[in-house]
Amino acid sequence: ILIQPVLGHTGGDLIVTVPDAKTVFCGDILWRHVSPNIIDGDVASWISTLAKMQHAVNASDAFFVPGHGGVATVKDVSDFQRYLGDLSTLVGRERDRGLSGKALVDAALPELTKQHGDWDAFAYFAPLELGYMDDELAGRKRRPQPVAD
């Protein structure tokens, strides 16, 4: 069993890998086709963590147990990584156009809906995620920091 601290959802995430069972317990690092709550997240680090997870324990035939949604495959990990990437890209594009706040959310939401609108909890979380991503890219997002014992 391998217990590994990772970055992404909060300031203190862990994944637990059981190699002989080809299983990775991901907690809230993975949301399987469920829009995530990114209020405390570091999306760039989260995307990097998901990329590394896809190379864990023979990922092509591994099981990933997410914090939200059903048991996942490596494709689901990739889908979630793409979701976060799309969120970051869309918000970055709208920020480059000079938008922020509600105007940014209103401009980016239709495309995010087209790409991922069928995900569970999307209608609730997507507008919030766009705002949190705007805050993150602007350097205004407050994130919890892990504290050593």
CSV table of C-alpha atoms in Angstrom, one decimal:
chain,number,residue,atom,x,y,z
A,1,ILE,CA,0.0,0.0,0.0
A,2,LEU,CA,1.3,3.4,-0.9
A,3,ILE,CA,-0.1,6.5,0.8
A,4,GLN,CA,0.9,9.7,-1.1
A,5,PRO,CA,0.2,13.3,-0.3
A,6,VAL,CA,-0.9,15.2,-3.5
A,7,LEU,CA,-1.9,18.7,-4.4
A,8,GLY,CA,-5.2,19.8,-5.9
A,9,HIS,CA,-8.5,19.9,-4.2
A,10,THR,CA,-7.4,21.3,-0.8
A,11,GLY,CA,-4.2,21.9,1.0
A,12,GLY,CA,-4.0,18.4,2.3
A,13,ASP,CA,-5.0,15.7,-0.1
A,14,LEU,CA,-4.0,12.0,-0.1
A,15,ILE,CA,-4.3,9.2,-2.6
A,16,VAL,CA,-3.9,5.6,-1.4
A,17,THR,CA,-2.7,3.0,-4.0
A,18,VAL,CA,-3.1,-0.7,-3.5
A,19,PRO,CA,-0.9,-2.1,-6.3
A,20,ASP,CA,-1.9,-5.8,-6.1
A,21,ALA,CA,-5.6,-4.8,-6.3
A,22,LYS,CA,-4.9,-2.3,-9.1
A,23,THR,CA,-6.9,0.2,-7.1
A,24,VAL,CA,-6.3,3.9,-6.3
A,25,PHE,CA,-8.4,5.5,-3.6
A,26,CYS,CA,-8.5,9.2,-4.7
A,27,GLY,CA,-10.8,11.0,-2.4
A,28,ASP,CA,-11.8,14.4,-3.7
A,29,ILE,CA,-8.9,14.5,-6.1
A,30,LEU,CA,-11.2,12.7,-8.5
A,31,TRP,CA,-14.8,13.5,-9.2
A,32,ARG,CA,-16.3,11.1,-11.8
A,33,HIS,CA,-18.5,13.1,-14.1
A,34,VAL,CA,-19.5,15.3,-11.2
A,35,SER,CA,-18.7,19.0,-11.3
A,36,PRO,CA,-16.2,19.6,-8.5
A,37,ASN,CA,-16.1,22.2,-5.7
A,38,ILE,CA,-12.9,24.1,-6.4
A,39,ILE,CA,-13.3,26.7,-3.7
A,40,ASP,CA,-10.0,25.6,-2.0
A,41,GLY,CA,-8.4,24.0,-5.0
A,42,ASP,CA,-5.2,24.8,-6.9
A,43,VAL,CA,-6.4,23.9,-10.3
A,44,ALA,CA,-2.9,23.9,-12.0
A,45,SER,CA,-1.6,21.5,-9.3
A,46,TRP,CA,-4.8,19.4,-9.5
A,47,ILE,CA,-4.3,18.9,-13.3
A,48,SER,CA,-0.7,17.9,-12.7
A,49,THR,CA,-1.8,15.4,-10.0
A,50,LEU,CA,-4.4,13.9,-12.3
A,51,ALA,CA,-1.7,13.5,-15.0
A,52,LYS,CA,0.5,11.6,-12.7
A,53,MET,CA,-2.4,9.4,-11.5
A,54,GLN,CA,-2.9,8.2,-15.0
A,55,HIS,CA,0.5,6.5,-14.9
A,56,ALA,CA,0.0,4.8,-11.6
A,57,VAL,CA,-0.3,1.1,-11.1
A,58,ASN,CA,-0.8,0.0,-14.7
A,59,ALA,CA,-3.5,2.7,-15.0
A,60,SER,CA,-5.0,1.2,-18.2
A,61,ASP,CA,-6.7,-1.6,-16.2
A,62,ALA,CA,-6.7,0.1,-12.7
A,63,PHE,CA,-9.8,1.1,-10.7
A,64,PHE,CA,-10.0,4.6,-9.3
A,65,VAL,CA,-12.3,5.2,-6.3
A,66,PRO,CA,-13.3,8.9,-6.5
A,67,GLY,CA,-14.6,11.1,-3.7
A,68,HIS,CA,-17.7,11.7,-5.8
A,69,GLY,CA,-19.3,9.5,-8.5
A,70,GLY,CA,-18.9,5.8,-9.2
A,71,VAL,CA,-15.8,3.7,-9.5
A,72,ALA,CA,-13.7,5.1,-12.3
A,73,THR,CA,-11.3,4.1,-15.1
A,74,VAL,CA,-8.2,5.9,-16.4
A,75,LYS,CA,-10.5,7.5,-19.1
A,76,ASP,CA,-12.6,9.0,-16.3
A,77,VAL,CA,-9.4,10.5,-14.7
A,78,SER,CA,-8.5,11.9,-18.1
A,79,ASP,CA,-12.0,13.3,-18.6
A,80,PHE,CA,-11.8,15.0,-15.2
A,81,GLN,CA,-8.4,16.4,-16.0
A,82,ARG,CA,-9.9,17.8,-19.3
A,83,TYR,CA,-12.8,19.4,-17.3
A,84,LEU,CA,-10.4,21.3,-15.1
A,85,GLY,CA,-8.3,22.2,-18.1
A,86,ASP,CA,-11.3,23.5,-20.0
A,87,LEU,CA,-12.4,25.5,-17.0
A,88,SER,CA,-9.0,27.1,-16.7
A,89,THR,CA,-8.7,27.8,-20.4
A,90,LEU,CA,-12.2,29.3,-20.7
A,91,VAL,CA,-11.6,31.6,-17.7
A,92,GLY,CA,-8.2,32.6,-19.0
A,93,ARG,CA,-9.6,33.5,-22.4
A,94,GLU,CA,-12.4,35.6,-20.9
A,95,ARG,CA,-9.8,37.3,-18.5
A,96,ASP,CA,-7.7,38.1,-21.6
A,97,ARG,CA,-10.8,39.8,-23.1
A,98,GLY,CA,-10.9,42.0,-20.0
A,99,LEU,CA,-13.9,40.3,-18.3
A,100,SER,CA,-14.2,39.4,-14.6
A,101,GLY,CA,-16.9,38.6,-12.1
A,102,LYS,CA,-20.5,38.0,-13.4
A,103,ALA,CA,-19.6,39.2,-16.9
A,104,LEU,CA,-16.9,36.5,-17.1
A,105,VAL,CA,-19.2,33.8,-15.8
A,106,ASP,CA,-21.9,34.8,-18.2
A,107,ALA,CA,-19.5,34.7,-21.1
A,108,ALA,CA,-17.8,31.4,-20.3
A,109,LEU,CA,-20.8,29.4,-19.0
A,110,PRO,CA,-22.4,28.6,-22.4
A,111,GLU,CA,-19.2,26.9,-23.7
A,112,LEU,CA,-18.5,25.1,-20.5
A,113,THR,CA,-22.1,23.9,-20.6
A,114,LYS,CA,-21.7,22.6,-24.2
A,115,GLN,CA,-18.6,20.7,-23.1
A,116,HIS,CA,-19.6,19.3,-19.7
A,117,GLY,CA,-23.2,20.3,-19.0
A,118,ASP,CA,-24.3,16.7,-18.6
A,119,TRP,CA,-22.1,16.2,-15.5
A,120,ASP,CA,-23.9,15.8,-12.2
A,121,ALA,CA,-24.2,19.0,-10.1
A,122,PHE,CA,-23.1,21.1,-13.1
A,123,ALA,CA,-26.0,23.6,-12.9
A,124,TYR,CA,-25.0,24.4,-9.3
A,125,PHE,CA,-21.2,24.3,-9.3
A,126,ALA,CA,-20.3,25.5,-12.8
A,127,PRO,CA,-21.1,29.2,-12.2
A,128,LEU,CA,-19.3,29.0,-8.8
A,129,GLU,CA,-16.3,27.2,-10.4
A,130,LEU,CA,-15.9,29.9,-13.1
A,131,GLY,CA,-15.8,32.6,-10.3
A,132,TYR,CA,-13.3,30.6,-8.2
A,133,MET,CA,-11.1,30.0,-11.3
A,134,ASP,CA,-11.2,33.8,-12.0
A,135,ASP,CA,-10.1,34.4,-8.4
A,136,GLU,CA,-7.3,31.8,-8.8
A,137,LEU,CA,-6.0,33.3,-12.0
A,138,ALA,CA,-6.2,36.8,-10.6
A,139,GLY,CA,-4.2,35.7,-7.4
A,140,ARG,CA,-7.2,36.5,-5.2
A,141,LYS,CA,-8.1,33.0,-4.2
A,142,ARG,CA,-7.4,32.0,-0.5
A,143,ARG,CA,-6.3,28.4,-0.2
A,144,PRO,CA,-5.8,26.4,3.0
A,145,GLN,CA,-2.1,25.6,3.5
A,146,PRO,CA,-1.0,22.2,5.0
A,147,VAL,CA,0.7,22.6,8.3
A,148,ALA,CA,3.4,20.1,9.5
A,149,ASP,CA,2.8,18.3,12.8
